[in-house]
PDB file of C-alpha atoms and ligand atoms in Angstrom:
ATOM      1  CA  MET A 365      15.772 -13.057 -18.024  1.00 47.00           C
ATOM      2  CA  ASN A 366      16.989 -12.152 -14.506  1.00 60.00           C
ATOM      3  CA  ASP A 367      15.662  -8.575 -14.820  1.00 92.00           C
ATOM      4  CA  VAL A 368      13.191  -8.756 -11.984  1.00 97.00           C
ATOM      5  CA  LYS A 369      15.681 -10.390  -9.647  1.00 97.00           C
ATOM      6  CA  ASN A 370      18.302  -7.721 -10.339  1.00 97.00           C
ATOM      7  CA  ASN A 371      15.766  -4.886 -10.143  1.00 98.00           C
ATOM      8  CA  LEU A 372      14.591  -6.124  -6.787  1.00 98.00           C
ATOM      9  CA  LYS A 373      18.198  -6.262  -5.611  1.00 98.00           C
ATOM     10  CA  ARG A 374      18.725  -2.630  -6.737  1.00 97.00           C
ATOM     11  CA  VAL A 375      15.522  -1.412  -5.080  1.00 98.00           C
ATOM     12  CA  HIS A 376      16.563  -3.057  -1.837  1.00 98.00           C
ATOM     13  CA  GLU A 377      19.876  -1.322  -2.123  1.00 98.00           C
ATOM     14  CA  ARG A 378      18.144   2.062  -2.696  1.00 98.00           C
ATOM     15  CA  ILE A 379      15.955   1.483   0.362  1.00 98.00           C
ATOM     16  CA  ALA A 380      18.924   0.643   2.520  1.00 98.00           C
ATOM     17  CA  ASP A 381      20.880   3.574   1.208  1.00 98.00           C
ATOM     18  CA  ALA A 382      18.065   6.082   1.765  1.00 97.00           C
ATOM     19  CA  ALA A 383      17.421   4.694   5.235  1.00 98.00           C
ATOM     20  CA  LYS A 384      21.068   5.001   6.188  1.00 97.00           C
ATOM     21  CA  ARG A 385      21.301   8.541   4.893  1.00 97.00           C
ATOM     22  CA  CYS A 386      18.481   9.605   7.379  1.00 95.00           C
ATOM     23  CA  GLY A 387      19.513   7.510  10.347  1.00 97.00           C
ATOM     24  CA  ARG A 388      16.848   4.811   9.882  1.00 97.00           C
ATOM     25  CA  ILE A 389      17.098   1.053   9.925  1.00 97.00           C
ATOM     26  CA  PRO A 390      16.470  -0.460   6.473  1.00 96.00           C
ATOM     27  CA  ARG A 391      14.533  -3.313   8.039  1.00 95.00           C
ATOM     28  CA  GLU A 392      11.801  -0.758   9.153  1.00 95.00           C
ATOM     29  CA  ILE A 393      10.843  -0.211   5.613  1.00 98.00           C
ATOM     30  CA  LYS A 394       8.771  -2.897   3.864  1.00 98.00           C
ATOM     31  CA  LEU A 395       8.871  -3.339   0.105  1.00 98.00           C
ATOM     32  CA  LEU A 396       5.500  -3.875  -1.581  1.00 98.00           C
ATOM     33  CA  ALA A 397       5.881  -5.071  -5.212  1.00 98.00           C
ATOM     34  CA  VAL A 398       3.105  -3.582  -7.187  1.00 98.00           C
ATOM     35  CA  SER A 399       2.179  -6.275  -9.755  1.00 98.00           C
ATOM     36  CA  LYS A 400      -0.842  -4.673 -11.428  1.00 97.00           C
ATOM     37  CA  THR A 401      -0.849  -5.488 -15.233  1.00 95.00           C
ATOM     38  CA  ARG A 402       2.077  -8.044 -14.705  1.00 96.00           C
ATOM     39  CA  SER A 403       1.934 -11.681 -15.559  1.00 96.00           C
ATOM     40  CA  THR A 404       1.986 -14.412 -12.999  1.00 97.00           C
ATOM     41  CA  ASN A 405       5.357 -15.453 -14.487  1.00 97.00           C
ATOM     42  CA  MET A 406       6.801 -12.122 -13.536  1.00 97.00           C
ATOM     43  CA  ILE A 407       5.358 -12.499 -10.022  1.00 98.00           C
ATOM     44  CA  VAL A 408       6.887 -15.874  -9.708  1.00 98.00           C
ATOM     45  CA  GLU A 409      10.231 -14.460 -10.729  1.00 97.00           C
ATOM     46  CA  ALA A 410       9.893 -11.998  -7.888  1.00 98.00           C
ATOM     47  CA  ILE A 411       8.829 -14.676  -5.423  1.00 98.00           C
ATOM     48  CA  THR A 412      11.874 -16.794  -6.316  1.00 97.00           C
ATOM     49  CA  ALA A 413      13.997 -13.764  -5.565  1.00 97.00           C
ATOM     50  CA  GLY A 414      12.498 -13.626  -2.138  1.00 97.00           C
ATOM     51  CA  GLN A 415       9.685 -11.058  -2.465  1.00 98.00           C
ATOM     52  CA  TYR A 416       6.554 -11.905  -0.701  1.00 98.00           C
ATOM     53  CA  ALA A 417       4.258  -8.797  -0.520  1.00 98.00           C
ATOM     54  CA  PHE A 418       2.393  -7.911  -3.691  1.00 98.00           C
ATOM     55  CA  GLY A 419       0.004  -5.025  -4.454  1.00 98.00           C
ATOM     56  CA  GLU A 420      -2.859  -5.164  -6.936  1.00 98.00           C
ATOM     57  CA  ASN A 421      -5.137  -2.252  -8.049  1.00 97.00           C
ATOM     58  CA  TYR A 422      -8.053  -4.104  -9.683  1.00 97.00           C
ATOM     59  CA  ALA A 423     -10.030  -6.625  -7.765  1.00 98.00           C
ATOM     60  CA  GLN A 424     -10.824  -9.024 -10.587  1.00 98.00           C
ATOM     61  CA  GLU A 425      -7.253  -9.062 -11.982  1.00 98.00           C
ATOM     62  CA  GLY A 426      -6.063  -9.522  -8.441  1.00 98.00           C
ATOM     63  CA  ILE A 427      -8.174 -12.471  -7.490  1.00 98.00           C
ATOM     64  CA  LYS A 428      -7.307 -14.284 -10.693  1.00 98.00           C
ATOM     65  CA  LYS A 429      -3.573 -14.062  -9.817  1.00 98.00           C
ATOM     66  CA  ILE A 430      -4.262 -14.970  -6.193  1.00 98.00           C
ATOM     67  CA  ALA A 431      -5.993 -18.061  -7.374  1.00 98.00           C
ATOM     68  CA  GLN A 432      -3.260 -18.967  -9.903  1.00 98.00           C
ATOM     69  CA  LEU A 433      -0.480 -18.515  -7.268  1.00 98.00           C
ATOM     70  CA  ALA A 434      -2.395 -20.129  -4.403  1.00 97.00           C
ATOM     71  CA  LYS A 435       0.341 -22.693  -3.882  1.00 97.00           C
ATOM     72  CA  TYR A 436       2.697 -19.902  -2.760  1.00 97.00           C
ATOM     73  CA  ARG A 437       1.124 -19.707   0.695  1.00 93.00           C
ATOM     74  CA  GLU A 438       3.632 -17.215   2.029  1.00 94.00           C
ATOM     75  CA  ILE A 439       2.528 -14.410  -0.300  1.00 97.00           C
ATOM     76  CA  GLU A 440       0.696 -11.480   1.279  1.00 98.00           C
ATOM     77  CA  TRP A 441      -1.711  -9.746  -1.078  1.00 98.00           C
ATOM     78  CA  HIS A 442      -2.434  -5.981  -0.652  1.00 98.00           C
ATOM     79  CA  PHE A 443      -5.337  -4.245  -2.389  1.00 98.00           C
ATOM     80  CA  ILE A 444      -4.200  -0.676  -3.355  1.00 98.00           C
ATOM     81  CA  GLY A 445      -6.793   0.453  -5.901  1.00 97.00           C
ATOM     82  CA  PRO A 446      -9.997   2.296  -5.312  1.00 96.00           C
ATOM     83  CA  VAL A 447     -12.575   0.022  -3.663  1.00 97.00           C
ATOM     84  CA  GLN A 448     -15.775   0.091  -5.668  1.00 95.00           C
ATOM     85  CA  SER A 449     -18.882  -1.078  -3.686  1.00 96.00           C
ATOM     86  CA  ASN A 450     -19.699  -3.906  -5.986  1.00 97.00           C
ATOM     87  CA  LYS A 451     -16.027  -5.281  -5.729  1.00 97.00           C
ATOM     88  CA  SER A 452     -15.630  -4.860  -1.920  1.00 98.00           C
ATOM     89  CA  ARG A 453     -16.542  -8.488  -1.339  1.00 98.00           C
ATOM     90  CA  LEU A 454     -13.760  -9.629  -3.633  1.00 98.00           C
ATOM     91  CA  VAL A 455     -11.297  -7.578  -1.595  1.00 98.00           C
ATOM     92  CA  ALA A 456     -12.654  -8.647   1.808  1.00 98.00           C
ATOM     93  CA  GLU A 457     -12.545 -12.363   0.866  1.00 98.00           C
ATOM     94  CA  ASN A 458      -9.156 -12.484  -0.905  1.00 98.00           C
ATOM     95  CA  PHE A 459      -6.659  -9.905   0.279  1.00 98.00           C
ATOM     96  CA  SER A 460      -4.768  -9.592   3.599  1.00 98.00           C
ATOM     97  CA  TRP A 461      -4.531  -5.769   3.386  1.00 98.00           C
ATOM     98  CA  CYS A 462      -6.550  -2.899   1.927  1.00 98.00           C
ATOM     99  CA  HIS A 463      -4.751   0.470   1.669  1.00 98.00           C
ATOM    100  CA  THR A 464      -7.523   2.474   0.275  1.00 98.00           C
ATOM    101  CA  VAL A 465     -10.331   2.820   2.792  1.00 98.00           C
ATOM    102  CA  ASP A 466     -11.514   6.458   2.711  1.00 95.00           C
ATOM    103  CA  CYS A 467     -15.129   6.283   4.016  1.00 95.00           C
ATOM    104  CA  LEU A 468     -17.198   4.571   6.595  1.00 97.00           C
ATOM    105  CA  ARG A 469     -19.466   3.015   3.995  1.00 97.00           C
ATOM    106  CA  ILE A 470     -16.639   1.020   2.328  1.00 98.00           C
ATOM    107  CA  ALA A 471     -15.124   0.177   5.822  1.00 98.00           C
ATOM    108  CA  LYS A 472     -18.432  -1.258   6.866  1.00 98.00           C
ATOM    109  CA  ARG A 473     -18.872  -3.297   3.824  1.00 98.00           C
ATOM    110  CA  LEU A 474     -15.365  -4.769   4.099  1.00 98.00           C
ATOM    111  CA  ASN A 475     -16.111  -5.577   7.786  1.00 98.00           C
ATOM    112  CA  GLU A 476     -19.294  -7.314   7.030  1.00 98.00           C
ATOM    113  CA  GLN A 477     -17.854  -9.223   4.073  1.00 98.00           C
ATOM    114  CA  ARG A 478     -14.642 -10.363   5.700  1.00 98.00           C
ATOM    115  CA  PRO A 479     -15.074 -14.015   6.326  1.00 98.00           C
ATOM    116  CA  LYS A 480     -14.838 -15.075   9.994  1.00 97.00           C
ATOM    117  CA  TYR A 481     -12.407 -17.903   9.237  1.00 97.00           C
ATOM    118  CA  LEU A 482      -9.791 -15.391   7.984  1.00 97.00           C
ATOM    119  CA  PRO A 483      -7.583 -13.230  10.129  1.00 98.00           C
ATOM    120  CA  LEU A 484      -8.811  -9.690  10.437  1.00 98.00           C
ATOM    121  CA  LEU A 485      -8.429  -7.530   7.264  1.00 98.00           C
ATOM    122  CA  ASN A 486      -5.641  -5.007   7.774  1.00 98.00           C
ATOM    123  CA  VAL A 487      -6.683  -1.651   6.540  1.00 98.00           C
ATOM    124  CA  LEU A 488      -5.008   1.786   5.941  1.00 98.00           C
ATOM    125  CA  ILE A 489      -6.927   5.036   5.544  1.00 97.00           C
ATOM    126  CA  GLN A 490      -6.202   6.754   2.376  1.00 96.00           C
ATOM    127  CA  VAL A 491      -5.523  10.404   2.926  1.00 94.00           C
ATOM    128  CA  ASN A 492      -5.892  12.954   0.153  1.00 91.00           C
ATOM    129  CA  ILE A 493      -2.587  14.540   0.864  1.00 83.00           C
ATOM    130  CA  SER A 494      -2.430  17.155  -1.983  1.00 76.00           C
ATOM    131  CA  ASN A 495      -6.143  18.067  -1.396  1.00 65.00           C
ATOM    132  CA  GLU A 496      -6.973  17.604  -5.118  1.00 66.00           C
ATOM    133  CA  SER A 497     -10.610  17.141  -5.760  1.00 62.00           C
ATOM    134  CA  SER A 498      -9.883  14.509  -8.388  1.00 55.00           C
ATOM    135  CA  LYS A 499      -8.177  12.090  -6.082  1.00 63.00           C
ATOM    136  CA  SER A 500      -9.720   9.732  -3.578  1.00 81.00           C
ATOM    137  CA  GLY A 501      -8.877   9.892   0.092  1.00 87.00           C
ATOM    138  CA  VAL A 502      -9.989  11.718   3.251  1.00 88.00           C
ATOM    139  CA  ILE A 503      -9.184  15.410   3.142  1.00 81.00           C
ATOM    140  CA  ILE A 504      -6.405  16.200   5.650  1.00 76.00           C
ATOM    141  CA  ASN A 505      -7.526  19.497   7.232  1.00 67.00           C
ATOM    142  CA  THR A 506     -10.821  18.314   8.645  1.00 71.00           C
ATOM    143  CA  ASN A 507     -11.872  16.143  11.577  1.00 88.00           C
ATOM    144  CA  ALA A 508     -13.156  13.640   9.007  1.00 90.00           C
ATOM    145  CA  LEU A 509     -10.015  11.615   9.431  1.00 93.00           C
ATOM    146  CA  GLU A 510     -10.251  11.588  13.222  1.00 93.00           C
ATOM    147  CA  GLU A 511     -13.874  10.368  12.978  1.00 95.00           C
ATOM    148  CA  LEU A 512     -13.163   7.725  10.469  1.00 96.00           C
ATOM    149  CA  VAL A 513     -10.346   6.343  12.694  1.00 97.00           C
ATOM    150  CA  LYS A 514     -12.705   6.040  15.651  1.00 96.00           C
ATOM    151  CA  GLU A 515     -15.382   4.378  13.524  1.00 97.00           C
ATOM    152  CA  ILE A 516     -12.992   1.834  11.999  1.00 98.00           C
ATOM    153  CA  LEU A 517     -11.565   1.023  15.355  1.00 97.00           C
ATOM    154  CA  ILE A 518     -14.898  -0.506  16.544  1.00 97.00           C
ATOM    155  CA  LEU A 519     -15.449  -2.695  13.433  1.00 98.00           C
ATOM    156  CA  PRO A 520     -14.595  -6.238  14.579  1.00 98.00           C
ATOM    157  CA  GLY A 521     -13.468  -7.572  11.185  1.00 98.00           C
ATOM    158  CA  LEU A 522     -10.952  -4.891  10.509  1.00 98.00           C
ATOM    159  CA  CYS A 523      -7.586  -4.039  12.057  1.00 98.00           C
ATOM    160  CA  LEU A 524      -6.569  -0.502  11.433  1.00 98.00           C
ATOM    161  CA  ARG A 525      -2.813  -0.408  10.789  1.00 98.00           C
ATOM    162  CA  GLY A 526      -2.210   3.127   9.529  1.00 98.00           C
ATOM    163  CA  LEU A 527      -2.315   5.518   6.726  1.00 97.00           C
ATOM    164  CA  MET A 528      -1.661   5.658   2.938  1.00 97.00           C
ATOM    165  CA  ALA A 529      -1.319   8.466   0.402  1.00 94.00           C
ATOM    166  CA  ILE A 530      -0.736   9.018  -3.323  1.00 90.00           C
ATOM    167  CA  PRO A 531       0.585  12.600  -3.666  1.00 84.00           C
ATOM    168  CA  ALA A 532       0.331  14.698  -6.866  1.00 79.00           C
ATOM    169  CA  LEU A 533       3.027  14.136  -9.319  1.00 76.00           C
ATOM    170  CA  LYS A 534       5.764  16.683  -8.693  1.00 71.00           C
ATOM    171  CA  GLN A 535       9.462  16.301  -9.477  1.00 70.00           C
ATOM    172  CA  ASP A 536      10.710  18.732  -6.848  1.00 82.00           C
ATOM    173  CA  LYS A 537      12.301  16.665  -3.961  1.00 81.00           C
ATOM    174  CA  GLU A 538      11.833  19.332  -1.335  1.00 85.00           C
ATOM    175  CA  TYR A 539       8.167  19.594  -2.146  1.00 83.00           C
ATOM    176  CA  GLN A 540       7.682  15.872  -1.980  1.00 83.00           C
ATOM    177  CA  ILE A 541       9.305  15.665   1.354  1.00 86.00           C
ATOM    178  CA  ALA A 542       7.251  18.511   2.780  1.00 87.00           C
ATOM    179  CA  ILE A 543       4.071  16.907   1.728  1.00 86.00           C
ATOM    180  CA  PHE A 544       5.192  13.537   3.054  1.00 91.00           C
ATOM    181  CA  ARG A 545       6.170  15.105   6.421  1.00 92.00           C
ATOM    182  CA  ARG A 546       2.594  16.205   6.939  1.00 91.00           C
ATOM    183  CA  MET A 547       1.465  12.642   6.617  1.00 93.00           C
ATOM    184  CA  THR A 548       4.179  11.489   9.139  1.00 95.00           C
ATOM    185  CA  ASN A 549       3.067  14.036  11.658  1.00 95.00           C
ATOM    186  CA  ILE A 550      -0.507  12.706  11.554  1.00 94.00           C
ATOM    187  CA  PHE A 551       0.760   9.219  11.521  1.00 96.00           C
ATOM    188  CA  ASN A 552       2.980   9.761  14.601  1.00 96.00           C
ATOM    189  CA  ALA A 553       0.119  11.321  16.547  1.00 95.00           C
ATOM    190  CA  LEU A 554      -2.093   8.341  15.699  1.00 95.00           C
ATOM    191  CA  GLN A 555       0.626   5.787  16.655  1.00 95.00           C
ATOM    192  CA  LYS A 556       0.865   7.330  20.070  1.00 96.00           C
ATOM    193  CA  ARG A 557      -2.754   6.848  20.810  1.00 94.00           C
ATOM    194  CA  TYR A 558      -3.357   3.346  19.194  1.00 94.00           C
ATOM    195  CA  SER A 559      -0.944   0.523  19.685  1.00 90.00           C
ATOM    196  CA  LYS A 560      -1.733  -1.398  16.463  1.00 96.00           C
ATOM    197  CA  ILE A 561      -0.872   1.594  14.153  1.00 97.00           C
ATOM    198  CA  ASP A 562       2.507   0.726  12.529  1.00 98.00           C
ATOM    199  CA  THR A 563       2.189   1.262   8.757  1.00 98.00           C
ATOM    200  CA  LEU A 564       2.697   4.428   6.789  1.00 98.00           C
ATOM    201  CA  SER A 565       2.310   3.521   3.095  1.00 98.00           C
ATOM    202  CA  LEU A 566       4.015   6.296   1.137  1.00 96.00           C
ATOM    203  CA  GLY A 567       6.405   6.278  -1.888  1.00 95.00           C
ATOM    204  CA  MET A 568       6.397   4.859  -5.379  1.00 95.00           C
ATOM    205  CA  SER A 569       9.162   4.441  -7.956  1.00 94.00           C
ATOM    206  CA  ASN A 570       9.648   8.133  -8.541  1.00 90.00           C
ATOM    207  CA  ASP A 571       9.467   9.453  -4.950  1.00 92.00           C
ATOM    208  CA  MET A 572      10.665   6.431  -2.889  1.00 94.00           C
ATOM    209  CA  GLU A 573      13.703   8.188  -1.402  1.00 94.00           C
ATOM    210  CA  ALA A 574      11.680  11.321  -0.311  1.00 92.00           C
ATOM    211  CA  ALA A 575       9.092   8.995   1.325  1.00 95.00           C
ATOM    212  CA  ILE A 576      11.779   7.176   3.287  1.00 96.00           C
ATOM    213  CA  PHE A 577      13.359  10.517   4.410  1.00 95.00           C
ATOM    214  CA  ALA A 578       9.891  11.581   5.631  1.00 94.00           C
ATOM    215  CA  GLY A 579       9.210   8.416   7.645  1.00 96.00           C
ATOM    216  CA  SER A 580       7.481   5.979   5.313  1.00 97.00           C
ATOM    217  CA  THR A 581       7.366   2.319   6.629  1.00 98.00           C
ATOM    218  CA  LEU A 582       6.128   0.762   3.348  1.00 98.00           C
ATOM    219  CA  VAL A 583       6.940   1.757  -0.192  1.00 98.00           C
ATOM    220  CA  ARG A 584       4.844   0.563  -3.184  1.00 98.00           C
ATOM    221  CA  ILE A 585       7.044  -0.062  -6.178  1.00 98.00           C
ATOM    222  CA  GLY A 586       5.959  -1.279  -9.576  1.00 97.00           C
ATOM    223  CA  THR A 587       8.010   0.209 -12.456  1.00 96.00           C
ATOM    224  CA  ASP A 588      11.460  -0.033 -10.792  1.00 97.00           C
ATOM    225  CA  ILE A 589      10.881  -3.767 -10.253  1.00 98.00           C
ATOM    226  CA  PHE A 590       8.981  -4.952 -13.306  1.00 97.00           C
ATOM    227  CA  GLY A 591       9.782  -2.195 -15.872  1.00 93.00           C
ATOM    228  CA  LEU A 592       7.427   0.181 -17.567  1.00 88.00           C
ATOM    229  CA  ARG A 593       3.801  -0.956 -17.693  1.00 83.00           C
ATOM    230  CA  ASP A 594       2.151  -1.701 -20.974  1.00 76.00           C
ATOM    231  CA  TYR A 595      -1.558  -0.925 -20.863  1.00 71.00           C
ATOM    232  CA  ARG A 596      -2.326  -2.002 -24.408  1.00 63.00           C
TER     233      ARG A 596
HETATM  234  C1  PLP B1269       0.677   1.635  -9.780  1.00 88.94           C
HETATM  235  C2  PLP B1269       0.778   2.129  -8.301  1.00 88.94           C
HETATM  236  C3  PLP B1269       1.987   2.109  -7.614  1.00 88.94           C
HETATM  237  C4  PLP B1269       3.410   1.765  -8.272  1.00 88.94           C
HETATM  238  O1  PLP B1269       3.792   2.867  -9.076  1.00 88.94           O
HETATM  239  P1  PLP B1269       5.251   2.775  -9.773  1.00 88.94           P
HETATM  240  O2  PLP B1269       5.403   4.205 -10.201  1.00 88.94           O
HETATM  241  O3  PLP B1269       5.110   1.888 -10.935  1.00 88.94           O
HETATM  242  O4  PLP B1269       6.274   2.408  -8.823  1.00 88.94           O
HETATM  243  C5  PLP B1269       2.005   2.450  -6.324  1.00 88.94           C
HETATM  244  N1  PLP B1269       0.929   2.809  -5.615  1.00 88.94           N
HETATM  245  C6  PLP B1269      -0.344   2.735  -6.271  1.00 88.94           C
HETATM  246  C7  PLP B1269      -1.536   3.119  -5.492  1.00 88.94           C
HETATM  247  C8  PLP B1269      -0.337   2.449  -7.630  1.00 88.94           C
HETATM  248  O5  PLP B1269      -1.582   2.488  -8.198  1.00 88.94           O
END
């Protein structure tokens, strides 16, 4: 049962290949293994193969795994699901990163609930890149993003590290790249102004190459590492 190990190897090869084809250094692109719905055994397989950054979507599922895997101290846990108000404390107290901050109310809760004895919580602002009313995220073409950036920067428990997006499902590569490039432009502008901004979280199993071409610094991969998810 070395699937996870082999899959990870293949994903690293794809990252390196995509990076080289657009003149980037593979090391600039971090691999986040999305472990939602996966057993701790599968996560341990990935850890054994050298993977250390894991993403979870559901706070309660995530903290259970964090507790079960506490002995692997090098693991970095990222929260990548929508933050519900009544679950924000679980995120603030247990994760190192939260990719899905999209309003001041949630940012303030995470800030207040982040324990002082832990390092700052790294946060990304989720941008609604395809402007679909059904998806979470700050709408791109307003100054809401600009305002949220300024407001998060003054919260002492949070460290703003960049932006994240989940684009609409589209198979067309050109379309994917064009949408991602809009994110990269905003990211580059932010990075020029604020020194701690270094993370652009874009790209999943089906659009990883397009995201890397466009400038992503972190890809979130579930299916291509662990196989198809079974939600039964
Ligand atoms: C599930 C999920 C992923 C991983 O998706 P795959 O298609 O399985 O690679 C990435 N990002 C977010 C926010 C997710 O919810």
